[in-house]
Tab-separated table of C-alpha atoms in Angstrom:
chain	number	residue	atom	x	y	z
A	1	MET	CA	-38.823	-48.409	-11.725
A	2	THR	CA	-38.841	-44.980	-13.048
A	3	GLN	CA	-39.447	-42.926	-10.052
A	4	ALA	CA	-35.937	-43.419	-8.607
A	5	PRO	CA	-34.261	-42.299	-11.503
A	6	ALA	CA	-36.637	-39.311	-12.110
A	7	ALA	CA	-36.021	-38.551	-8.286
A	8	THR	CA	-32.317	-38.687	-8.906
A	9	ARG	CA	-32.310	-36.427	-11.964
A	10	ALA	CA	-34.391	-33.793	-9.996
A	11	THR	CA	-32.074	-33.697	-7.194
A	12	ARG	CA	-29.070	-33.202	-9.438
A	13	ARG	CA	-30.900	-30.593	-11.422
A	14	GLN	CA	-31.585	-28.859	-7.702
A	15	HIS	CA	-27.719	-29.161	-7.027
A	16	ASP	CA	-26.780	-27.972	-10.539
A	17	ARG	CA	-28.979	-24.737	-10.070
A	18	GLU	CA	-27.339	-24.335	-6.779
A	19	ILE	CA	-23.965	-24.679	-7.812
A	20	VAL	CA	-24.420	-22.429	-10.685
A	21	MET	CA	-26.195	-19.820	-8.594
A	22	LEU	CA	-23.330	-19.718	-6.413
A	23	ALA	CA	-20.217	-20.580	-8.507
A	24	VAL	CA	-20.520	-18.015	-11.129
A	25	PRO	CA	-20.783	-15.026	-9.444
A	26	ALA	CA	-18.133	-16.297	-7.225
A	27	PHE	CA	-15.696	-16.891	-10.146
A	28	GLY	CA	-16.750	-13.068	-11.285
A	29	ALA	CA	-15.571	-11.731	-7.679
A	30	LEU	CA	-12.449	-14.176	-7.489
A	31	VAL	CA	-11.263	-12.820	-10.872
A	32	ALA	CA	-12.265	-9.160	-10.082
A	33	GLU	CA	-9.688	-9.163	-7.156
A	34	PRO	CA	-6.317	-9.560	-8.930
A	35	LEU	CA	-7.565	-6.646	-11.294
A	36	PHE	CA	-6.713	-4.313	-8.636
A	37	VAL	CA	-3.083	-5.092	-8.849
A	38	MET	CA	-3.299	-5.119	-12.639
A	39	ALA	CA	-4.674	-1.699	-12.552
A	40	ASP	CA	-2.234	-0.434	-10.341
A	41	SER	CA	0.596	-1.933	-12.277
A	42	ALA	CA	-0.898	-0.345	-15.507
A	43	ILE	CA	-0.944	3.190	-14.048
A	44	VAL	CA	2.276	3.341	-12.229
A	45	GLY	CA	3.955	1.767	-15.199
A	46	HIS	CA	3.842	4.878	-16.770
A	47	LEU	CA	5.513	6.724	-14.129
A	48	GLY	CA	9.067	4.809	-14.826
A	49	THR	CA	10.605	1.335	-14.408
A	50	ALA	CA	11.745	2.313	-10.703
A	51	GLN	CA	8.113	2.961	-9.667
A	52	LEU	CA	6.859	-0.102	-11.282
A	53	ALA	CA	9.750	-2.331	-9.762
A	54	GLY	CA	8.781	-0.800	-6.438
A	55	LEU	CA	4.920	-1.626	-6.868
A	56	GLY	CA	5.861	-5.194	-7.602
A	57	VAL	CA	7.737	-5.758	-4.384
A	58	ALA	CA	5.248	-4.234	-2.030
A	59	SER	CA	2.226	-5.807	-3.728
A	60	ALA	CA	4.140	-9.106	-3.298
A	61	LEU	CA	4.243	-8.493	0.275
A	62	LEU	CA	0.749	-7.172	0.495
A	63	THR	CA	-0.540	-10.146	-1.584
A	64	THR	CA	1.058	-12.675	0.916
A	65	ALA	CA	-0.015	-11.170	4.020
A	66	VAL	CA	-3.498	-10.824	3.001
A	67	SER	CA	-3.715	-14.225	1.295
A	68	ILE	CA	-2.293	-15.905	4.829
A	69	PHE	CA	-5.492	-15.022	6.514
A	70	VAL	CA	-7.855	-16.167	3.761
A	71	PHE	CA	-9.259	-18.462	6.293
A	72	LEU	CA	-11.417	-15.642	7.612
A	73	ALA	CA	-13.331	-16.306	4.362
A	74	TYR	CA	-13.295	-19.929	4.449
A	75	ALA	CA	-13.850	-20.354	8.337
A	76	THR	CA	-16.908	-18.158	8.497
A	77	THR	CA	-18.597	-19.445	5.426
A	78	ALA	CA	-18.722	-22.844	7.047
A	79	ALA	CA	-19.722	-21.558	10.350
A	80	VAL	CA	-22.394	-19.374	9.045
A	81	ALA	CA	-23.844	-21.964	6.481
A	82	ARG	CA	-24.204	-24.498	9.244
A	83	ARG	CA	-26.589	-22.213	11.322
A	84	VAL	CA	-28.472	-21.153	8.199
A	85	GLY	CA	-29.142	-24.808	7.681
A	86	ALA	CA	-30.368	-24.829	11.288
A	87	GLY	CA	-32.447	-21.876	10.623
A	88	ASP	CA	-30.888	-19.732	13.486
A	89	LEU	CA	-30.154	-16.782	11.269
A	90	GLN	CA	-29.366	-14.729	14.367
A	91	ALA	CA	-26.638	-17.094	15.334
A	92	ALA	CA	-25.314	-17.230	11.987
A	93	ILE	CA	-24.924	-13.256	11.685
A	94	ARG	CA	-23.533	-13.360	15.294
A	95	GLN	CA	-20.776	-15.662	14.010
A	96	GLY	CA	-20.170	-13.700	11.144
A	97	MET	CA	-19.655	-10.437	13.112
A	98	ASP	CA	-16.977	-12.701	15.456
A	99	GLY	CA	-15.238	-13.154	12.140
A	100	ILE	CA	-15.216	-9.370	11.333
A	101	TRP	CA	-14.191	-8.302	14.821
A	102	LEU	CA	-11.302	-11.082	14.367
A	103	ALA	CA	-10.328	-9.644	10.876
A	104	LEU	CA	-10.194	-6.004	12.526
A	105	LEU	CA	-7.938	-7.215	15.349
A	106	ILE	CA	-5.590	-9.124	13.056
A	107	GLY	CA	-5.650	-5.881	10.637
A	108	ALA	CA	-4.492	-3.654	13.317
A	109	THR	CA	-1.733	-6.104	14.428
A	110	VAL	CA	-0.273	-6.380	10.876
A	111	ILE	CA	-0.591	-2.701	10.602
A	112	ALA	CA	1.589	-2.131	13.781
A	113	VAL	CA	4.169	-4.814	12.416
A	114	VAL	CA	4.389	-3.275	8.868
A	115	LEU	CA	4.518	0.443	9.451
A	116	PRO	CA	8.074	0.536	11.398
A	117	SER	CA	9.483	-2.501	9.625
A	118	ALA	CA	8.424	-1.411	5.902
A	119	PRO	CA	12.028	-0.808	4.717
A	120	SER	CA	13.483	-3.919	6.169
A	121	LEU	CA	10.814	-5.910	4.478
A	122	ILE	CA	11.322	-4.187	1.323
A	123	ASP	CA	15.232	-5.018	1.706
A	124	LEU	CA	14.477	-8.668	2.508
A	125	PHE	CA	12.636	-8.899	-1.152
A	126	GLY	CA	15.780	-7.620	-2.477
A	127	ALA	CA	14.448	-4.461	-3.918
A	128	SER	CA	17.076	-2.462	-6.019
A	129	ASP	CA	18.592	0.950	-4.397
A	130	THR	CA	16.410	3.023	-6.895
A	131	ALA	CA	12.892	0.908	-6.623
A	132	ALA	CA	13.227	0.486	-2.636
A	133	PRO	CA	11.977	4.133	-1.820
A	134	TYR	CA	8.984	3.579	-3.771
A	135	ALA	CA	8.486	0.373	-2.485
A	136	THR	CA	8.578	1.620	1.025
A	137	THR	CA	6.306	4.283	0.126
A	138	TYR	CA	3.657	2.075	-1.398
A	139	LEU	CA	4.015	-0.507	1.372
A	140	ARG	CA	3.407	1.972	4.528
A	141	ILE	CA	0.393	3.779	2.884
A	142	SER	CA	-1.055	0.589	1.414
A	143	SER	CA	-0.775	-1.145	4.773
A	144	LEU	CA	-3.439	1.095	6.048
A	145	GLY	CA	-5.912	-0.853	3.918
A	146	ILE	CA	-5.125	-4.154	5.070
A	147	PRO	CA	-7.817	-4.076	7.891
A	148	ALA	CA	-10.335	-3.504	5.114
A	149	MET	CA	-8.984	-6.037	2.999
A	150	LEU	CA	-9.459	-8.556	5.840
A	151	ILE	CA	-12.977	-7.139	6.643
A	152	VAL	CA	-13.930	-7.917	3.172
A	153	LEU	CA	-12.713	-11.551	3.544
A	154	ALA	CA	-14.685	-12.091	6.650
A	155	ALA	CA	-17.882	-10.197	5.477
A	156	THR	CA	-17.175	-12.181	1.964
A	157	GLY	CA	-17.767	-15.119	4.262
A	158	VAL	CA	-20.702	-14.019	5.965
A	159	LEU	CA	-22.450	-13.586	2.761
A	160	ARG	CA	-21.314	-16.828	1.361
A	161	GLY	CA	-22.475	-18.624	4.210
A	162	LEU	CA	-25.936	-16.809	3.932
A	163	GLN	CA	-25.873	-18.359	0.133
A	164	ASN	CA	-25.236	-15.026	-1.268
A	165	THR	CA	-22.539	-14.672	-3.779
A	166	LYS	CA	-24.064	-11.899	-6.203
A	167	THR	CA	-23.333	-8.978	-3.612
A	168	PRO	CA	-19.740	-9.712	-3.389
A	169	LEU	CA	-19.578	-9.966	-7.052
A	170	TYR	CA	-21.058	-6.081	-7.299
A	171	VAL	CA	-18.875	-4.832	-4.438
A	172	ALA	CA	-15.905	-6.456	-6.207
A	173	ILE	CA	-16.726	-4.663	-9.622
A	174	SER	CA	-17.335	-1.432	-8.069
A	175	GLY	CA	-14.115	-1.769	-6.043
A	176	PHE	CA	-12.200	-2.345	-9.145
A	177	VAL	CA	-13.954	0.746	-11.068
A	178	ALA	CA	-13.363	3.139	-8.032
A	179	ASN	CA	-9.930	1.989	-7.557
A	180	ALA	CA	-8.926	2.409	-11.349
A	181	VAL	CA	-10.708	6.014	-11.229
A	182	LEU	CA	-9.052	6.996	-7.870
A	183	ASN	CA	-5.564	5.832	-9.207
A	184	VAL	CA	-5.845	8.090	-12.262
A	185	VAL	CA	-7.043	11.013	-10.399
A	186	LEU	CA	-4.536	10.733	-7.455
A	187	VAL	CA	-1.592	9.841	-9.506
A	188	TYR	CA	-1.854	12.086	-12.377
A	189	GLY	CA	-4.419	14.642	-11.521
A	190	ALA	CA	-3.079	15.492	-8.117
A	191	ASP	CA	0.448	14.463	-9.075
A	192	LEU	CA	1.002	12.006	-6.170
A	193	GLY	CA	2.996	9.599	-8.013
A	194	ILE	CA	2.950	6.208	-6.662
A	195	ALA	CA	1.652	7.571	-3.166
A	196	GLY	CA	-1.485	8.388	-5.071
A	197	SER	CA	-1.906	4.839	-6.449
A	198	ALA	CA	-1.634	3.568	-2.886
A	199	TRP	CA	-4.064	6.045	-1.601
A	200	GLY	CA	-6.465	5.429	-4.257
A	201	THR	CA	-6.406	1.722	-3.351
A	202	VAL	CA	-6.567	2.150	0.201
A	203	ILE	CA	-9.539	4.193	-0.209
A	204	ALA	CA	-11.394	1.894	-2.508
A	205	GLN	CA	-10.479	-0.974	-0.052
A	206	TRP	CA	-12.242	0.911	2.737
A	207	GLY	CA	-15.078	1.881	0.561
A	208	MET	CA	-15.596	-1.861	-0.121
A	209	ALA	CA	-15.376	-2.664	3.454
A	210	ALA	CA	-18.179	-0.024	4.168
A	211	VAL	CA	-20.429	-1.503	1.988
A	212	TYR	CA	-20.229	-4.803	3.526
A	213	LEU	CA	-20.547	-3.450	6.831
A	214	VAL	CA	-23.661	-1.828	6.033
A	215	VAL	CA	-24.885	-5.404	4.681
A	216	VAL	CA	-23.867	-7.040	7.488
A	217	VAL	CA	-25.040	-4.487	10.011
A	218	ARG	CA	-28.555	-4.418	8.533
A	219	GLY	CA	-29.058	-7.919	8.752
A	220	ALA	CA	-27.887	-8.056	12.304
A	221	ARG	CA	-30.540	-5.417	13.019
A	222	ARG	CA	-33.216	-7.245	11.080
A	223	HIS	CA	-32.491	-10.496	12.930
A	224	GLY	CA	-31.709	-9.214	16.343
A	225	ALA	CA	-27.854	-10.097	16.392
A	226	SER	CA	-25.721	-8.137	18.507
A	227	LEU	CA	-22.922	-6.243	16.845
A	228	ALA	CA	-20.642	-5.728	19.819
A	229	PRO	CA	-17.761	-7.718	20.158
A	230	ASP	CA	-17.592	-11.072	22.066
A	231	ALA	CA	-14.290	-12.193	23.560
A	232	ALA	CA	-15.417	-16.126	23.447
A	233	GLY	CA	-16.798	-15.690	19.862
A	234	ILE	CA	-13.564	-14.303	18.399
A	235	ARG	CA	-11.571	-16.872	20.095
A	236	ALA	CA	-13.847	-19.510	18.606
A	237	SER	CA	-13.402	-18.080	15.412
A	238	ALA	CA	-9.547	-17.893	15.643
A	239	GLN	CA	-9.541	-21.558	16.808
A	240	ALA	CA	-11.681	-22.738	13.659
A	241	GLY	CA	-9.472	-20.690	11.409
A	242	ALA	CA	-6.119	-21.753	12.657
A	243	PRO	CA	-6.095	-25.280	10.970
A	244	LEU	CA	-6.807	-23.609	7.823
A	245	LEU	CA	-3.824	-21.195	8.280
A	246	VAL	CA	-1.767	-24.037	8.430
A	247	ARG	CA	-3.176	-25.395	5.282
A	248	THR	CA	-2.672	-22.102	3.613
A	249	LEU	CA	0.915	-21.743	4.645
A	250	SER	CA	1.762	-25.118	3.527
A	251	LEU	CA	0.525	-24.239	-0.083
A	252	ARG	CA	2.073	-21.129	-0.089
A	253	ALA	CA	5.409	-22.770	0.881
A	254	ILE	CA	4.787	-25.413	-2.062
A	255	LEU	CA	4.419	-22.536	-4.675
A	256	LEU	CA	7.588	-20.591	-3.282
A	257	ILE	CA	9.831	-23.806	-3.524
A	258	ALA	CA	8.404	-24.592	-7.239
A	259	THR	CA	9.446	-20.998	-7.987
A	260	ALA	CA	12.655	-21.304	-6.250
A	261	VAL	CA	13.560	-24.525	-8.015
A	262	ALA	CA	12.560	-22.972	-11.467
A	263	ALA	CA	14.735	-20.135	-10.918
A	264	ARG	CA	17.874	-22.512	-10.434
A	265	LEU	CA	17.285	-24.041	-13.698
A	266	GLY	CA	17.968	-20.597	-15.858
A	267	ASP	CA	16.374	-17.406	-16.901
A	268	ALA	CA	14.236	-19.221	-19.726
A	269	ASP	CA	12.838	-21.734	-17.099
A	270	ILE	CA	12.072	-19.319	-14.674
A	271	ALA	CA	10.217	-17.076	-17.261
A	272	ALA	CA	8.398	-19.678	-18.604
A	273	HIS	CA	7.494	-20.922	-14.882
A	274	GLN	CA	5.918	-17.287	-14.224
A	275	ILE	CA	3.822	-17.461	-17.282
A	276	ILE	CA	2.497	-20.986	-16.454
A	277	LEU	CA	1.942	-20.059	-13.200
A	278	SER	CA	-0.008	-17.123	-13.998
A	279	LEU	CA	-2.442	-19.459	-16.117
A	280	TRP	CA	-2.382	-22.005	-13.357
A	281	SER	CA	-3.838	-19.391	-11.003
A	282	LEU	CA	-6.561	-18.197	-13.565
A	283	LEU	CA	-7.638	-21.897	-13.863
A	284	ALA	CA	-7.403	-22.309	-10.089
A	285	PHE	CA	-10.368	-19.100	-9.912
A	286	ALA	CA	-12.862	-21.484	-11.836
A	287	LEU	CA	-12.349	-24.140	-9.758
A	288	ASP	CA	-12.247	-22.358	-6.561
A	289	ALA	CA	-15.516	-20.899	-7.450
A	290	ILE	CA	-17.110	-24.718	-7.374
A	291	ALA	CA	-15.347	-25.000	-3.960
A	292	ILE	CA	-17.037	-21.989	-2.456
A	293	ALA	CA	-20.520	-23.147	-3.696
A	294	GLY	CA	-19.322	-26.349	-1.649
A	295	GLN	CA	-18.466	-24.643	1.245
A	296	ALA	CA	-22.032	-22.879	1.530
A	297	ILE	CA	-23.945	-25.813	0.214
A	298	ILE	CA	-22.215	-28.607	2.323
A	299	GLY	CA	-22.153	-26.386	5.599
A	300	ARG	CA	-26.067	-25.543	5.249
A	301	TYR	CA	-27.087	-29.274	4.413
A	302	LEU	CA	-24.999	-30.451	7.677
A	303	GLY	CA	-26.589	-27.514	9.786
A	304	ALA	CA	-29.965	-28.789	8.710
A	305	ASP	CA	-29.228	-32.266	10.006
A	306	ASP	CA	-29.387	-33.794	6.569
A	307	PRO	CA	-26.088	-36.030	5.928
A	308	GLN	CA	-27.819	-37.912	2.816
A	309	GLY	CA	-28.377	-34.144	1.331
A	310	ALA	CA	-24.562	-33.399	2.073
A	311	ARG	CA	-23.251	-36.746	0.719
A	312	ALA	CA	-25.350	-36.041	-2.581
A	313	ALA	CA	-24.062	-32.724	-2.990
A	314	CYS	CA	-20.829	-33.579	-2.707
A	315	ARG	CA	-20.855	-36.375	-5.236
A	316	ARG	CA	-22.318	-33.893	-7.631
A	317	MET	CA	-20.057	-31.382	-6.972
A	318	VAL	CA	-16.937	-33.780	-7.715
A	319	GLN	CA	-18.654	-34.520	-10.858
A	320	TRP	CA	-18.667	-30.878	-11.632
A	321	GLY	CA	-15.195	-30.530	-10.733
A	322	ILE	CA	-13.997	-33.298	-12.971
A	323	ALA	CA	-16.138	-32.067	-15.931
A	324	VAL	CA	-14.742	-28.409	-15.626
A	325	GLY	CA	-11.326	-29.636	-15.125
A	326	VAL	CA	-11.466	-31.627	-18.526
A	327	VAL	CA	-12.700	-28.633	-20.073
A	328	LEU	CA	-10.178	-26.399	-18.861
A	329	GLY	CA	-7.446	-28.813	-19.811
A	330	LEU	CA	-8.837	-28.984	-23.495
A	331	LEU	CA	-9.021	-25.231	-23.501
A	332	VAL	CA	-5.210	-25.089	-22.394
A	333	ILE	CA	-4.236	-27.590	-25.150
A	334	ILE	CA	-6.254	-25.734	-28.042
A	335	SER	CA	-5.470	-22.161	-27.006
A	336	ARG	CA	-1.774	-22.665	-26.386
A	337	PRO	CA	-0.611	-21.482	-29.565
A	338	LEU	CA	-2.297	-18.092	-28.996
A	339	PHE	CA	-1.297	-17.972	-25.126
A	340	LEU	CA	2.070	-17.984	-25.163
A	341	PRO	CA	2.824	-15.431	-27.694
A	342	LEU	CA	0.852	-12.919	-25.323
A	343	PHE	CA	3.731	-12.935	-22.630
A	344	THR	CA	6.962	-13.714	-24.568
A	345	SER	CA	8.348	-13.630	-28.105
A	346	ASP	CA	11.352	-15.725	-26.983
A	347	PRO	CA	11.265	-18.872	-28.944
A	348	THR	CA	13.425	-20.583	-26.136
A	349	VAL	CA	10.862	-19.616	-23.330
A	350	LYS	CA	8.043	-20.943	-25.574
A	351	ASP	CA	9.954	-24.177	-26.274
A	352	THR	CA	10.599	-24.705	-22.422
A	353	ALA	CA	7.038	-23.586	-21.583
A	354	LEU	CA	5.073	-25.830	-23.996
A	355	PRO	CA	5.562	-29.367	-22.671
A	356	ALA	CA	5.213	-28.032	-18.771
A	357	LEU	CA	1.964	-26.424	-20.236
A	358	ILE	CA	0.725	-29.559	-21.389
A	359	MET	CA	1.455	-31.383	-18.089
A	360	VAL	CA	-0.824	-28.372	-16.766
A	361	ALA	CA	-3.723	-29.263	-18.827
A	362	LEU	CA	-3.439	-32.886	-18.179
A	363	SER	CA	-3.571	-32.390	-14.598
A	364	GLN	CA	-6.824	-30.199	-14.674
A	365	PRO	CA	-9.311	-32.716	-13.811
A	366	ILE	CA	-6.983	-33.904	-10.800
A	367	CYS	CA	-7.211	-30.129	-9.714
A	368	GLY	CA	-11.116	-29.990	-10.219
A	369	VAL	CA	-11.434	-32.999	-7.754
A	370	VAL	CA	-8.939	-31.359	-5.293
A	371	PHE	CA	-10.623	-28.090	-5.218
A	372	VAL	CA	-13.998	-29.332	-4.889
A	373	LEU	CA	-13.197	-31.604	-2.114
A	374	ASP	CA	-11.274	-28.933	-0.258
A	375	GLY	CA	-14.416	-26.801	-0.368
A	376	VAL	CA	-16.592	-29.675	1.119
A	377	LEU	CA	-14.389	-30.427	3.774
A	378	MET	CA	-14.076	-26.525	4.565
A	379	GLY	CA	-17.544	-26.550	4.474
A	380	ALA	CA	-18.024	-29.404	6.958
A	381	GLY	CA	-15.488	-27.652	9.145
A	382	ASP	CA	-12.831	-30.335	8.815
A	383	GLY	CA	-9.955	-28.006	9.120
A	384	PRO	CA	-7.694	-30.006	11.369
A	385	TYR	CA	-7.860	-33.023	8.665
A	386	LEU	CA	-7.193	-30.370	5.919
A	387	ALA	CA	-4.182	-28.951	7.954
A	388	GLY	CA	-2.751	-32.313	8.404
A	389	ALA	CA	-3.347	-33.522	4.823
A	390	MET	CA	-1.559	-30.493	3.545
A	391	LEU	CA	1.296	-31.128	5.614
A	392	VAL	CA	1.605	-34.805	4.239
A	393	THR	CA	1.586	-33.412	0.774
A	394	LEU	CA	4.362	-30.816	1.604
A	395	ALA	CA	6.399	-33.338	2.896
A	396	VAL	CA	5.984	-35.318	-0.331
A	397	PHE	CA	6.424	-32.419	-2.850
A	398	VAL	CA	9.748	-31.002	-1.088
A	399	PRO	CA	12.002	-33.802	-1.835
A	400	ALA	CA	10.359	-34.465	-5.571
A	401	ALA	CA	11.026	-30.605	-6.291
A	402	MET	CA	14.437	-30.793	-4.942
A	403	LEU	CA	15.715	-33.744	-6.792
A	404	VAL	CA	14.685	-31.823	-10.036
A	405	PRO	CA	18.064	-30.037	-10.697
A	406	THR	CA	20.023	-33.314	-9.832
A	407	PHE	CA	17.886	-35.666	-12.363
A	408	GLY	CA	17.156	-33.023	-15.036
A	409	GLY	CA	13.769	-32.964	-16.725
A	410	GLY	CA	14.048	-29.169	-16.499
A	411	LEU	CA	10.529	-27.052	-16.152
A	412	THR	CA	8.461	-29.983	-17.178
A	413	ALA	CA	9.720	-31.963	-14.350
A	414	VAL	CA	9.060	-29.015	-11.738
A	415	TRP	CA	5.414	-29.066	-13.050
A	416	ALA	CA	5.471	-32.938	-13.136
A	417	ALA	CA	6.135	-32.468	-9.218
A	418	MET	CA	3.513	-30.034	-9.188
A	419	THR	CA	0.936	-32.557	-10.537
A	420	LEU	CA	2.354	-35.288	-8.088
A	421	MET	CA	1.401	-32.579	-5.279
A	422	MET	CA	-2.118	-32.430	-6.544
A	423	ALA	CA	-2.462	-36.051	-7.045
A	424	VAL	CA	-1.548	-36.492	-3.492
A	425	ARG	CA	-3.929	-33.946	-2.087
A	426	MET	CA	-6.701	-35.972	-4.187
A	427	LEU	CA	-5.800	-39.030	-2.628
A	428	THR	CA	-5.995	-37.506	1.037
A	429	LEU	CA	-9.361	-35.823	0.030
A	430	LEU	CA	-10.672	-38.653	-1.408
A	431	LEU	CA	-10.074	-40.993	1.494
A	432	ARG	CA	-11.685	-38.416	3.816
A	433	ALA	CA	-14.500	-38.232	1.672
A	434	ARG	CA	-15.206	-41.676	1.392
A	435	SER	CA	-14.861	-42.564	5.121
A	436	GLY	CA	-17.630	-40.009	5.914
A	437	ARG	CA	-16.125	-38.897	8.991
A	438	TRP	CA	-16.773	-35.308	7.933
A	439	VAL	CA	-20.237	-35.624	7.937
A	440	VAL	CA	-21.017	-34.169	11.227
A	441	THR	CA	-24.273	-32.587	11.456
A	442	GLY	CA	-25.649	-29.700	13.654
A	443	ALA	CA	-25.395	-25.935	14.152
A	444	THR	CA	-21.897	-26.524	15.375
A	445	ARG	CA	-19.220	-29.070	14.745
C-alpha cells in the first residue's frame, strides 16, 4: 500500500526538479529581454524629450514586429524536444536549423519592408513633428538587427528543445551588458546621439545571434547534422508556426483593444492602465517560464512515446501554475501600497488603479493554469487548436470590452473583461487537456 504513494512522490520530485531546472533560467532570460529597451530609454532620455519620444515610438514598432514572430521559438522548441525524446539528436538539430533559416528569411523580408517605409510607419503611430526624425533614424538603423533578433528566437527554441535554458540566460545577460556599454560609448563617447543607441543595440543583437549560431553549429557538427538550408524543412517550420502566429496576433489584438478602451475612459484611466499592464506583463514572465519548461518537457515525453509521462508532467505543471499564481496574487495585494507610488504620485490615478489591481491579483491563479496549459499544448504541437481557441477568446472579449464605456465600471470593468478573457482561455485549454487529443506520440506530430 505504501509503494504507490512513494512512487508517486518520486515522480513528482523528478518533475519538480525538471521544472525548476528549466523554468528558473528561462525566467531570467525573459526578464533580461525588456531590459534592452529600459537601458536604451535611460540613456537616450538624457538627450532630450524629443529623442526619448522618438525612441518610444520606434521601440513600440520594433517590439511588435519581433513579438509577432515569437512562434519561431515556440514551434522550434516543440519540434526539437520531440526528436530529443525519440533519441535522434541529429534530426533535432536539423529541425532547429530549419527554424533558424526561416528566421533569417523572415528577418530579411522585414528589413526590405521597414527601411523604405520607416517614415510612413512613424507617421502612422502619430509621432510629433519633433520626435518623428529621431524615431525614423532609430527605426531604420535598428531594423538591421531584426534578423538577429529572430535568429535568437529560433536558436533559443533549439536550446530549449534540447532541455538547455541556461545558455539563453547567459547570452541574455551578456547581451544586456554589452548593449548598455555600447550605448553609452556610442551615444556620448562617439557623440552619435540616438543613432548611437540604435547601432549599439544592433551590434549587441548580432553578437547574441553569433553566440547562438556557434553553439548550434558545434552541435550540428558533433551529431553530423547538415547546416545547409532545406526548402522542405523550412516550409514545414513555417507551416508549424502559422497557427501560433494566429494565436499571437489574436492576443496582441486583445491587448490593443483593452488599451484603446482604457484610453477612451480618460487620462487617469489610461495612465493607471499602463501601470497595471506593465505589472501584468512582469507577472506573465514568471508564469511563462513554467510554460517554457512545459514545452520542452512535454515534447520530450511525447517524442519518447511516453503518453503517461506526458500526462503526469502536465498535471504537475498545472499544480505549479496554480501555486505560483496564488503566490503572485498575494504578492500583488501585499505590495500594492508600495508599487503604485513607484509610478505615480497622482491620487486620482492611484484610486483608479487600486480596484483594477486587486482584480489582476485575483486572476493570477487562472493565469497560472492558462500559461501552463498553453505551454503543454505548444509542446505537443497542438498549434491549430490553440489558434482556434484564441479566436474564440477574441470573439468573447471584444464585445465585453466594447460595452465598458456604455455600461460603466471604468478601468476595473476593463480588467474584469481581461479576467473574463483569461477564464475563457482556461476553459478552452482545460477541455483540450482533459480530452487527451493532444497526446500524439512520435518524433513528429
